[in-house]
PDB file of C-alpha atoms in Angstrom:
ATOM      1  CA  GLY A   1     -69.415  47.644   7.812  1.00 53.00           C
ATOM      2  CA  GLY A   2     -72.865  45.846   7.685  1.00 52.00           C
ATOM      3  CA  PRO A   3     -75.213  44.108  10.108  1.00 51.00           C
ATOM      4  CA  PRO A   4     -73.274  42.146  13.008  1.00 49.00           C
ATOM      5  CA  ALA A   5     -73.118  38.158  12.440  1.00 47.00           C
ATOM      6  CA  ALA A   6     -75.670  36.096  14.330  1.00 44.00           C
ATOM      7  CA  PRO A   7     -74.379  34.776  17.654  1.00 42.00           C
ATOM      8  CA  GLU A   8     -74.219  31.242  16.680  1.00 42.00           C
ATOM      9  CA  ALA A   9     -72.610  32.068  13.239  1.00 40.00           C
ATOM     10  CA  ALA A  10     -69.136  31.578  14.822  1.00 40.00           C
ATOM     11  CA  GLY A  11     -69.773  27.852  15.990  1.00 43.00           C
ATOM     12  CA  GLU A  12     -71.522  26.909  12.823  1.00 44.00           C
ATOM     13  CA  GLY A  13     -70.434  23.434  11.855  1.00 46.00           C
ATOM     14  CA  ARG A  14     -69.052  22.705  15.524  1.00 47.00           C
ATOM     15  CA  PRO A  15     -71.014  20.724  18.323  1.00 43.00           C
ATOM     16  CA  PRO A  16     -70.704  22.352  21.680  1.00 43.00           C
ATOM     17  CA  ALA A  17     -67.443  21.358  23.692  1.00 43.00           C
ATOM     18  CA  ARG A  18     -69.127  19.852  26.348  1.00 41.00           C
ATOM     19  CA  LEU A  19     -70.256  16.390  24.738  1.00 38.00           C
ATOM     20  CA  SER A  20     -68.010  13.873  26.812  1.00 40.00           C
ATOM     21  CA  ARG A  21     -70.945  11.602  28.086  1.00 42.00           C
ATOM     22  CA  ALA A  22     -74.268  10.606  26.911  1.00 41.00           C
ATOM     23  CA  ALA A  23     -75.547  11.913  30.082  1.00 39.00           C
ATOM     24  CA  ASP A  24     -74.360  15.574  29.382  1.00 39.00           C
ATOM     25  CA  TYR A  25     -76.997  15.914  26.367  1.00 38.00           C
ATOM     26  CA  CYS A  26     -80.121  16.601  27.742  1.00 44.00           C
ATOM     27  CA  HIS A  27     -82.620  19.295  25.959  1.00 41.00           C
ATOM     28  CA  GLY A  28     -86.261  19.473  26.094  1.00 42.00           C
ATOM     29  CA  GLY A  29     -89.038  20.892  23.727  1.00 42.00           C
ATOM     30  CA  ALA A  30     -88.996  24.431  25.415  1.00 42.00           C
ATOM     31  CA  ALA A  31     -85.271  24.783  24.836  1.00 44.00           C
ATOM     32  CA  TRP A  32     -84.710  23.836  21.287  1.00 46.00           C
ATOM     33  CA  ASP A  33     -81.581  25.763  19.711  1.00 55.00           C
ATOM     34  CA  ILE A  34     -79.263  25.537  17.170  1.00 62.00           C
ATOM     35  CA  SER A  35     -76.494  24.376  19.488  1.00 65.00           C
ATOM     36  CA  ALA A  36     -78.755  21.614  20.561  1.00 63.00           C
ATOM     37  CA  LEU A  37     -79.449  20.354  17.048  1.00 65.00           C
ATOM     38  CA  ARG A  38     -75.814  20.212  16.075  1.00 71.00           C
ATOM     39  CA  ALA A  39     -75.223  18.505  19.186  1.00 71.00           C
ATOM     40  CA  ASP A  40     -77.829  16.087  18.283  1.00 70.00           C
ATOM     41  CA  LEU A  41     -76.741  15.773  14.986  1.00 73.00           C
ATOM     42  CA  ALA A  42     -73.150  14.984  16.058  1.00 76.00           C
ATOM     43  CA  ILE A  43     -74.186  12.297  18.601  1.00 76.00           C
ATOM     44  CA  THR A  44     -76.296  10.861  15.925  1.00 74.00           C
ATOM     45  CA  ARG A  45     -73.373  10.735  13.426  1.00 77.00           C
ATOM     46  CA  ARG A  46     -71.016   9.417  16.032  1.00 77.00           C
ATOM     47  CA  ARG A  47     -73.551   6.392  17.139  1.00 75.00           C
ATOM     48  CA  LEU A  48     -73.955   5.589  13.165  1.00 77.00           C
ATOM     49  CA  ARG A  49     -70.321   5.100  12.794  1.00 77.00           C
ATOM     50  CA  ILE A  50     -70.169   2.975  15.726  1.00 74.00           C
ATOM     51  CA  ALA A  51     -73.220   0.861  14.171  1.00 72.00           C
ATOM     52  CA  ALA A  52     -71.585   0.658  11.243  1.00 73.00           C
ATOM     53  CA  ALA A  53     -68.060  -0.776  12.353  1.00 72.00           C
ATOM     54  CA  GLU A  54     -70.147  -3.585  14.729  1.00 66.00           C
ATOM     55  CA  GLY A  55     -71.927  -4.611  11.663  1.00 63.00           C
ATOM     56  CA  ARG A  56     -68.580  -4.868   9.664  1.00 61.00           C
ATOM     57  CA  ARG A  57     -67.020  -6.949  12.894  1.00 59.00           C
ATOM     58  CA  CYS A  58     -70.100  -9.001  13.719  1.00 56.00           C
ATOM     59  CA  GLY A  59     -71.111 -12.634  11.851  1.00 51.00           C
ATOM     60  CA  PRO A  60     -69.629 -15.023   9.372  1.00 47.00           C
ATOM     61  CA  GLY A  61     -68.589 -13.559   6.269  1.00 45.00           C
ATOM     62  CA  ARG A  62     -69.013 -10.082   7.249  1.00 44.00           C
ATOM     63  CA  GLY A  63     -65.867  -9.281   9.210  1.00 40.00           C
ATOM     64  CA  GLY A  64     -66.044 -11.410  12.427  1.00 39.00           C
ATOM     65  CA  LEU A  65     -63.857 -10.943  15.310  1.00 37.00           C
ATOM     66  CA  GLU A  66     -62.870 -14.733  14.275  1.00 41.00           C
ATOM     67  CA  GLY A  67     -61.824 -15.368  11.123  1.00 43.00           C
ATOM     68  CA  GLY A  68     -64.181 -13.026   9.074  1.00 45.00           C
ATOM     69  CA  ASP A  69     -63.766 -11.493   5.677  1.00 50.00           C
ATOM     70  CA  SER A  70     -62.328  -8.066   5.849  1.00 52.00           C
ATOM     71  CA  ALA A  71     -63.381  -7.559   2.272  1.00 58.00           C
ATOM     72  CA  SER A  72     -66.966  -8.519   2.974  1.00 62.00           C
ATOM     73  CA  PRO A  73     -69.586  -6.416   1.114  1.00 70.00           C
ATOM     74  CA  PRO A  74     -71.365  -3.476   2.643  1.00 71.00           C
ATOM     75  CA  LEU A  75     -74.313  -4.056   4.648  1.00 67.00           C
ATOM     76  CA  PRO A  76     -77.969  -3.568   2.583  1.00 73.00           C
ATOM     77  CA  PRO A  77     -79.295  -0.191   3.360  1.00 74.00           C
ATOM     78  CA  PRO A  78     -81.913  -0.471   6.370  1.00 75.00           C
ATOM     79  CA  LEU A  79     -85.574  -1.076   5.520  1.00 79.00           C
ATOM     80  CA  VAL A  80     -86.837   1.461   7.923  1.00 79.00           C
ATOM     81  CA  GLN A  81     -85.109   4.580   9.146  1.00 79.00           C
ATOM     82  CA  LEU A  82     -86.666   6.346  12.698  1.00 80.00           C
ATOM     83  CA  VAL A  83     -85.792   9.869  12.786  1.00 79.00           C
ATOM     84  CA  GLY A  84     -86.246  12.097  15.604  1.00 79.00           C
ATOM     85  CA  ALA A  85     -84.873  13.656  18.736  1.00 83.00           C
ATOM     86  CA  VAL A  86     -84.828  12.345  22.383  1.00 89.00           C
ATOM     87  CA  ASP A  87     -85.297  14.970  25.007  1.00 92.00           C
ATOM     88  CA  GLY A  88     -82.706  13.686  27.105  1.00 91.00           C
ATOM     89  CA  VAL A  89     -80.346  10.809  28.445  1.00 91.00           C
ATOM     90  CA  ALA A  90     -79.360  10.475  32.055  1.00 90.00           C
ATOM     91  CA  ASP A  91     -77.900   8.203  34.490  1.00 88.00           C
ATOM     92  CA  GLU A  92     -80.246   6.598  37.084  1.00 88.00           C
ATOM     93  CA  VAL A  93     -78.971   4.835  40.525  1.00 88.00           C
ATOM     94  CA  VAL A  94     -80.896   1.339  40.946  1.00 85.00           C
ATOM     95  CA  LEU A  95     -80.659  -1.202  43.554  1.00 84.00           C
ATOM     96  CA  THR A  96     -79.322  -4.450  42.286  1.00 81.00           C
ATOM     97  CA  ARG A  97     -78.791  -8.074  43.912  1.00 75.00           C
ATOM     98  CA  GLY A  98     -75.501 -10.148  43.551  1.00 66.00           C
ATOM     99  CA  GLU A  99     -75.196 -13.069  41.652  1.00 62.00           C
ATOM    100  CA  GLY A 100     -73.098 -16.044  42.294  1.00 56.00           C
ATOM    101  CA  GLU A 101     -71.518 -16.345  45.733  1.00 58.00           C
ATOM    102  CA  GLY A 102     -72.749 -12.983  46.800  1.00 57.00           C
ATOM    103  CA  GLU A 103     -76.222 -14.038  45.324  1.00 61.00           C
ATOM    104  CA  GLY A 104     -79.079 -11.968  47.517  1.00 64.00           C
ATOM    105  CA  GLU A 105     -76.617  -9.269  48.452  1.00 78.00           C
ATOM    106  CA  GLU A 106     -77.895  -5.694  47.675  1.00 83.00           C
ATOM    107  CA  SER A 107     -75.997  -3.170  45.889  1.00 85.00           C
ATOM    108  CA  TRP A 108     -76.215   0.320  44.124  1.00 88.00           C
ATOM    109  CA  ALA A 109     -75.370   0.320  40.152  1.00 87.00           C
ATOM    110  CA  LEU A 110     -75.915   3.222  37.682  1.00 88.00           C
ATOM    111  CA  ARG A 111     -78.008   2.497  34.572  1.00 90.00           C
ATOM    112  CA  THR A 112     -78.835   4.975  31.406  1.00 90.00           C
ATOM    113  CA  VAL A 113     -82.320   5.808  31.045  1.00 93.00           C
ATOM    114  CA  VAL A 114     -84.058   7.750  28.312  1.00 94.00           C
ATOM    115  CA  VAL A 115     -86.163  10.600  29.054  1.00 94.00           C
ATOM    116  CA  GLU A 116     -88.973  11.603  27.003  1.00 95.00           C
ATOM    117  CA  VAL A 117     -90.956  14.759  27.760  1.00 94.00           C
ATOM    118  CA  LYS A 118     -94.715  15.336  26.758  1.00 95.00           C
ATOM    119  CA  SER A 119     -96.225  18.733  27.307  1.00 93.00           C
ATOM    120  CA  ARG A 120     -99.948  18.031  27.824  1.00 94.00           C
ATOM    121  CA  VAL A 121    -103.034  20.707  26.911  1.00 93.00           C
ATOM    122  CA  ARG A 122    -106.116  18.785  28.404  1.00 93.00           C
ATOM    123  CA  ARG A 123    -105.048  16.534  30.883  1.00 94.00           C
ATOM    124  CA  ILE A 124    -102.101  13.673  32.067  1.00 95.00           C
ATOM    125  CA  ALA A 125    -102.651  10.594  31.044  1.00 94.00           C
ATOM    126  CA  ARG A 126    -102.194   7.837  33.592  1.00 92.00           C
ATOM    127  CA  PRO A 127    -101.131   5.332  32.603  1.00 92.00           C
ATOM    128  CA  PRO A 128     -99.479   7.128  29.536  1.00 94.00           C
ATOM    129  CA  ALA A 129    -100.961   6.160  26.200  1.00 94.00           C
ATOM    130  CA  LEU A 130     -99.228   3.289  24.708  1.00 94.00           C
ATOM    131  CA  HIS A 131     -98.027   5.069  21.320  1.00 93.00           C
ATOM    132  CA  ASP A 132     -96.028   7.458  23.854  1.00 95.00           C
ATOM    133  CA  GLN A 133     -94.797   4.276  25.593  1.00 95.00           C
ATOM    134  CA  LEU A 134     -93.495   2.956  22.384  1.00 94.00           C
ATOM    135  CA  GLN A 135     -92.042   5.888  21.292  1.00 94.00           C
ATOM    136  CA  ALA A 136     -90.043   5.782  24.658  1.00 95.00           C
ATOM    137  CA  VAL A 137     -89.469   2.189  24.112  1.00 95.00           C
ATOM    138  CA  ALA A 138     -87.998   2.531  20.413  1.00 94.00           C
ATOM    139  CA  TYR A 139     -85.404   5.563  21.585  1.00 93.00           C
ATOM    140  CA  SER A 140     -84.347   3.192  24.599  1.00 94.00           C
ATOM    141  CA  LEU A 141     -83.748   0.001  22.182  1.00 93.00           C
ATOM    142  CA  MET A 142     -81.854   2.274  19.626  1.00 90.00           C
ATOM    143  CA  LEU A 143     -79.655   3.652  22.674  1.00 90.00           C
ATOM    144  CA  ARG A 144     -79.375   0.132  24.396  1.00 91.00           C
ATOM    145  CA  ALA A 145     -81.184   1.367  27.564  1.00 93.00           C
ATOM    146  CA  GLU A 146     -82.912  -0.487  29.826  1.00 92.00           C
ATOM    147  CA  ALA A 147     -85.628   2.055  30.837  1.00 95.00           C
ATOM    148  CA  ALA A 148     -87.399   5.276  29.894  1.00 95.00           C
ATOM    149  CA  HIS A 149     -88.803   7.837  31.985  1.00 95.00           C
ATOM    150  CA  LEU A 150     -91.897   9.306  30.241  1.00 95.00           C
ATOM    151  CA  VAL A 151     -92.654  12.929  31.605  1.00 95.00           C
ATOM    152  CA  GLN A 152     -95.892  14.475  31.355  1.00 96.00           C
ATOM    153  CA  THR A 153     -96.309  18.043  32.098  1.00 95.00           C
ATOM    154  CA  LEU A 154     -99.566  20.186  32.346  1.00 94.00           C
ATOM    155  CA  GLY A 155     -99.003  23.416  33.620  1.00 92.00           C
ATOM    156  CA  GLU A 156     -97.539  23.349  37.079  1.00 92.00           C
ATOM    157  CA  GLU A 157     -98.239  19.711  37.208  1.00 94.00           C
ATOM    158  CA  MET A 158     -95.829  17.010  36.322  1.00 95.00           C
ATOM    159  CA  ASP A 159     -95.787  13.104  36.446  1.00 95.00           C
ATOM    160  CA  VAL A 160     -93.266  10.643  35.786  1.00 95.00           C
ATOM    161  CA  SER A 161     -94.092   7.219  34.443  1.00 95.00           C
ATOM    162  CA  PRO A 162     -91.129   4.772  34.398  1.00 94.00           C
ATOM    163  CA  VAL A 163     -91.299   2.291  31.378  1.00 95.00           C
ATOM    164  CA  GLU A 164     -89.370  -0.527  31.882  1.00 95.00           C
ATOM    165  CA  LEU A 165     -88.084  -2.722  28.918  1.00 95.00           C
ATOM    166  CA  HIS A 166     -87.395  -5.904  30.469  1.00 93.00           C
ATOM    167  CA  GLY A 167     -89.843  -6.204  33.239  1.00 91.00           C
ATOM    168  CA  PRO A 168     -93.785  -6.508  34.258  1.00 90.00           C
ATOM    169  CA  PRO A 169     -96.364  -5.493  33.320  1.00 89.00           C
ATOM    170  CA  MET A 170     -95.668  -4.679  29.687  1.00 92.00           C
ATOM    171  CA  TRP A 171     -92.409  -6.573  28.867  1.00 94.00           C
ATOM    172  CA  HIS A 172     -91.807  -3.993  26.103  1.00 95.00           C
ATOM    173  CA  ALA A 173     -88.812  -5.476  24.685  1.00 95.00           C
ATOM    174  CA  ALA A 174     -90.100  -8.860  24.234  1.00 95.00           C
ATOM    175  CA  ASN A 175     -93.457  -7.441  22.796  1.00 95.00           C
ATOM    176  CA  PHE A 176     -91.666  -4.804  20.548  1.00 95.00           C
ATOM    177  CA  GLU A 177     -89.642  -7.331  18.818  1.00 94.00           C
ATOM    178  CA  ALA A 178     -92.961  -9.967  18.645  1.00 94.00           C
ATOM    179  CA  HIS A 179     -95.562  -7.488  17.366  1.00 93.00           C
ATOM    180  CA  VAL A 180     -94.123  -3.876  16.492  1.00 93.00           C
ATOM    181  CA  LEU A 181     -91.034  -5.097  14.485  1.00 92.00           C
ATOM    182  CA  PRO A 182     -93.016  -7.609  12.271  1.00 92.00           C
ATOM    183  CA  ARG A 183     -95.701  -4.923  11.429  1.00 93.00           C
ATOM    184  CA  LEU A 184     -93.346  -2.005  10.931  1.00 92.00           C
ATOM    185  CA  ARG A 185     -91.375  -4.316   8.492  1.00 91.00           C
ATOM    186  CA  ALA A 186     -94.595  -5.387   6.848  1.00 92.00           C
ATOM    187  CA  PHE A 187     -95.643  -1.636   6.410  1.00 92.00           C
ATOM    188  CA  ALA A 188     -92.367  -0.537   5.343  1.00 91.00           C
ATOM    189  CA  ALA A 189     -92.148  -3.465   2.541  1.00 91.00           C
ATOM    190  CA  ALA A 190     -95.567  -2.554   1.273  1.00 91.00           C
ATOM    191  CA  VAL A 191     -94.833   1.057   1.225  1.00 90.00           C
ATOM    192  CA  GLN A 192     -91.811   0.132  -0.974  1.00 89.00           C
ATOM    193  CA  ALA A 193     -93.565  -2.330  -3.250  1.00 90.00           C
ATOM    194  CA  MET A 194     -96.407   0.504  -3.976  1.00 89.00           C
ATOM    195  CA  ARG A 195     -93.624   2.840  -4.647  1.00 88.00           C
ATOM    196  CA  ALA A 196     -92.071   0.580  -7.539  1.00 89.00           C
ATOM    197  CA  ASP A 197     -95.345  -0.538  -9.116  1.00 90.00           C
ATOM    198  CA  VAL A 198     -97.225   2.614 -10.555  1.00 91.00           C
ATOM    199  CA  ALA A 199    -100.394  -0.016 -11.461  1.00 91.00           C
ATOM    200  CA  ALA A 200    -100.629  -1.085  -8.118  1.00 90.00           C
ATOM    201  CA  ARG A 201    -100.375   2.377  -6.825  1.00 90.00           C
ATOM    202  CA  VAL A 202    -103.295   3.820  -8.937  1.00 91.00           C
ATOM    203  CA  SER A 203    -105.371   0.314  -7.977  1.00 91.00           C
ATOM    204  CA  TYR A 204    -104.959   1.112  -4.413  1.00 91.00           C
ATOM    205  CA  LEU A 205    -105.675   5.029  -5.105  1.00 90.00           C
ATOM    206  CA  CYS A 206    -108.748   4.565  -6.936  1.00 92.00           C
ATOM    207  CA  GLY A 207    -110.622   1.378  -5.304  1.00 91.00           C
ATOM    208  CA  ASP A 208    -112.841   1.609  -2.866  1.00 92.00           C
ATOM    209  CA  ASP A 209    -112.560   0.755   0.984  1.00 92.00           C
ATOM    210  CA  ARG A 210    -113.239  -2.953   0.394  1.00 93.00           C
ATOM    211  CA  TRP A 211    -110.710  -3.203  -2.360  1.00 94.00           C
ATOM    212  CA  ARG A 212    -107.916  -1.060  -0.272  1.00 93.00           C
ATOM    213  CA  ASP A 213    -108.470  -3.421   2.433  1.00 94.00           C
ATOM    214  CA  ARG A 214    -108.348  -6.601   0.463  1.00 94.00           C
ATOM    215  CA  LEU A 215    -104.877  -5.174  -0.939  1.00 93.00           C
ATOM    216  CA  LEU A 216    -103.421  -4.620   2.369  1.00 93.00           C
ATOM    217  CA  ARG A 217    -104.183  -7.851   3.463  1.00 94.00           C
ATOM    218  CA  GLU A 218    -102.659  -9.175   0.623  1.00 92.00           C
ATOM    219  CA  ARG A 219     -99.367  -7.544   1.595  1.00 91.00           C
ATOM    220  CA  GLY A 220     -99.444  -8.700   5.075  1.00 92.00           C
ATOM    221  CA  CYS A 221    -100.925  -5.496   6.326  1.00 93.00           C
ATOM    222  CA  GLY A 222    -104.445  -6.613   7.638  1.00 93.00           C
ATOM    223  CA  PHE A 223    -103.421  -5.128  11.063  1.00 92.00           C
ATOM    224  CA  LEU A 224    -104.311  -1.452   9.124  1.00 91.00           C
ATOM    225  CA  VAL A 225    -107.686  -2.867   8.317  1.00 91.00           C
ATOM    226  CA  LYS A 226    -110.536  -1.419  10.611  1.00 83.00           C
TER     227      LYS A 226
END
């Protein structure tokens, strides 16, 4: 009676059973399937619920832990929403040094690292391009990881570049906060302002390069001007 159902139809709407830890979730660009996408969606929804709960609990007047207002208004919508799928999350063993009485004593600890995989066609970049590092940094900050591993493959060749958020030479976390986020906010605000103002939108689209550069500078986006 009719064609057989697709193998994934039986599990539609349900993530795979084995999702007990973040490290259990790992998929690469060559292994995309419907189960991996459902798992990614389930993890994203869970993290959004956690973030919303923390937002309601933090700060005075927002249901803080110490005398906050439980009936506070909902948080405003985010100015920017980053959408993507992380290639992997893993646990890494690192060497640490004790503090206090045990200062200087070495021990081992686990930390979470984000794994971002890039399949190259021409060559492997050493060091990786800055925009690839910033992508790994953004994922790491959202997942509260201290580092990422940027994996580049070219045929049988593979290169793994650690991306540390809180160490030299790039000090990514501090520089992301100081340079990337302000520009991201300015760009998002400019786009929203253009969308809300038809005249400004037409003026930008119909202007020459000098006029567009002027409008970008006026809206705090001079970094986009060549």
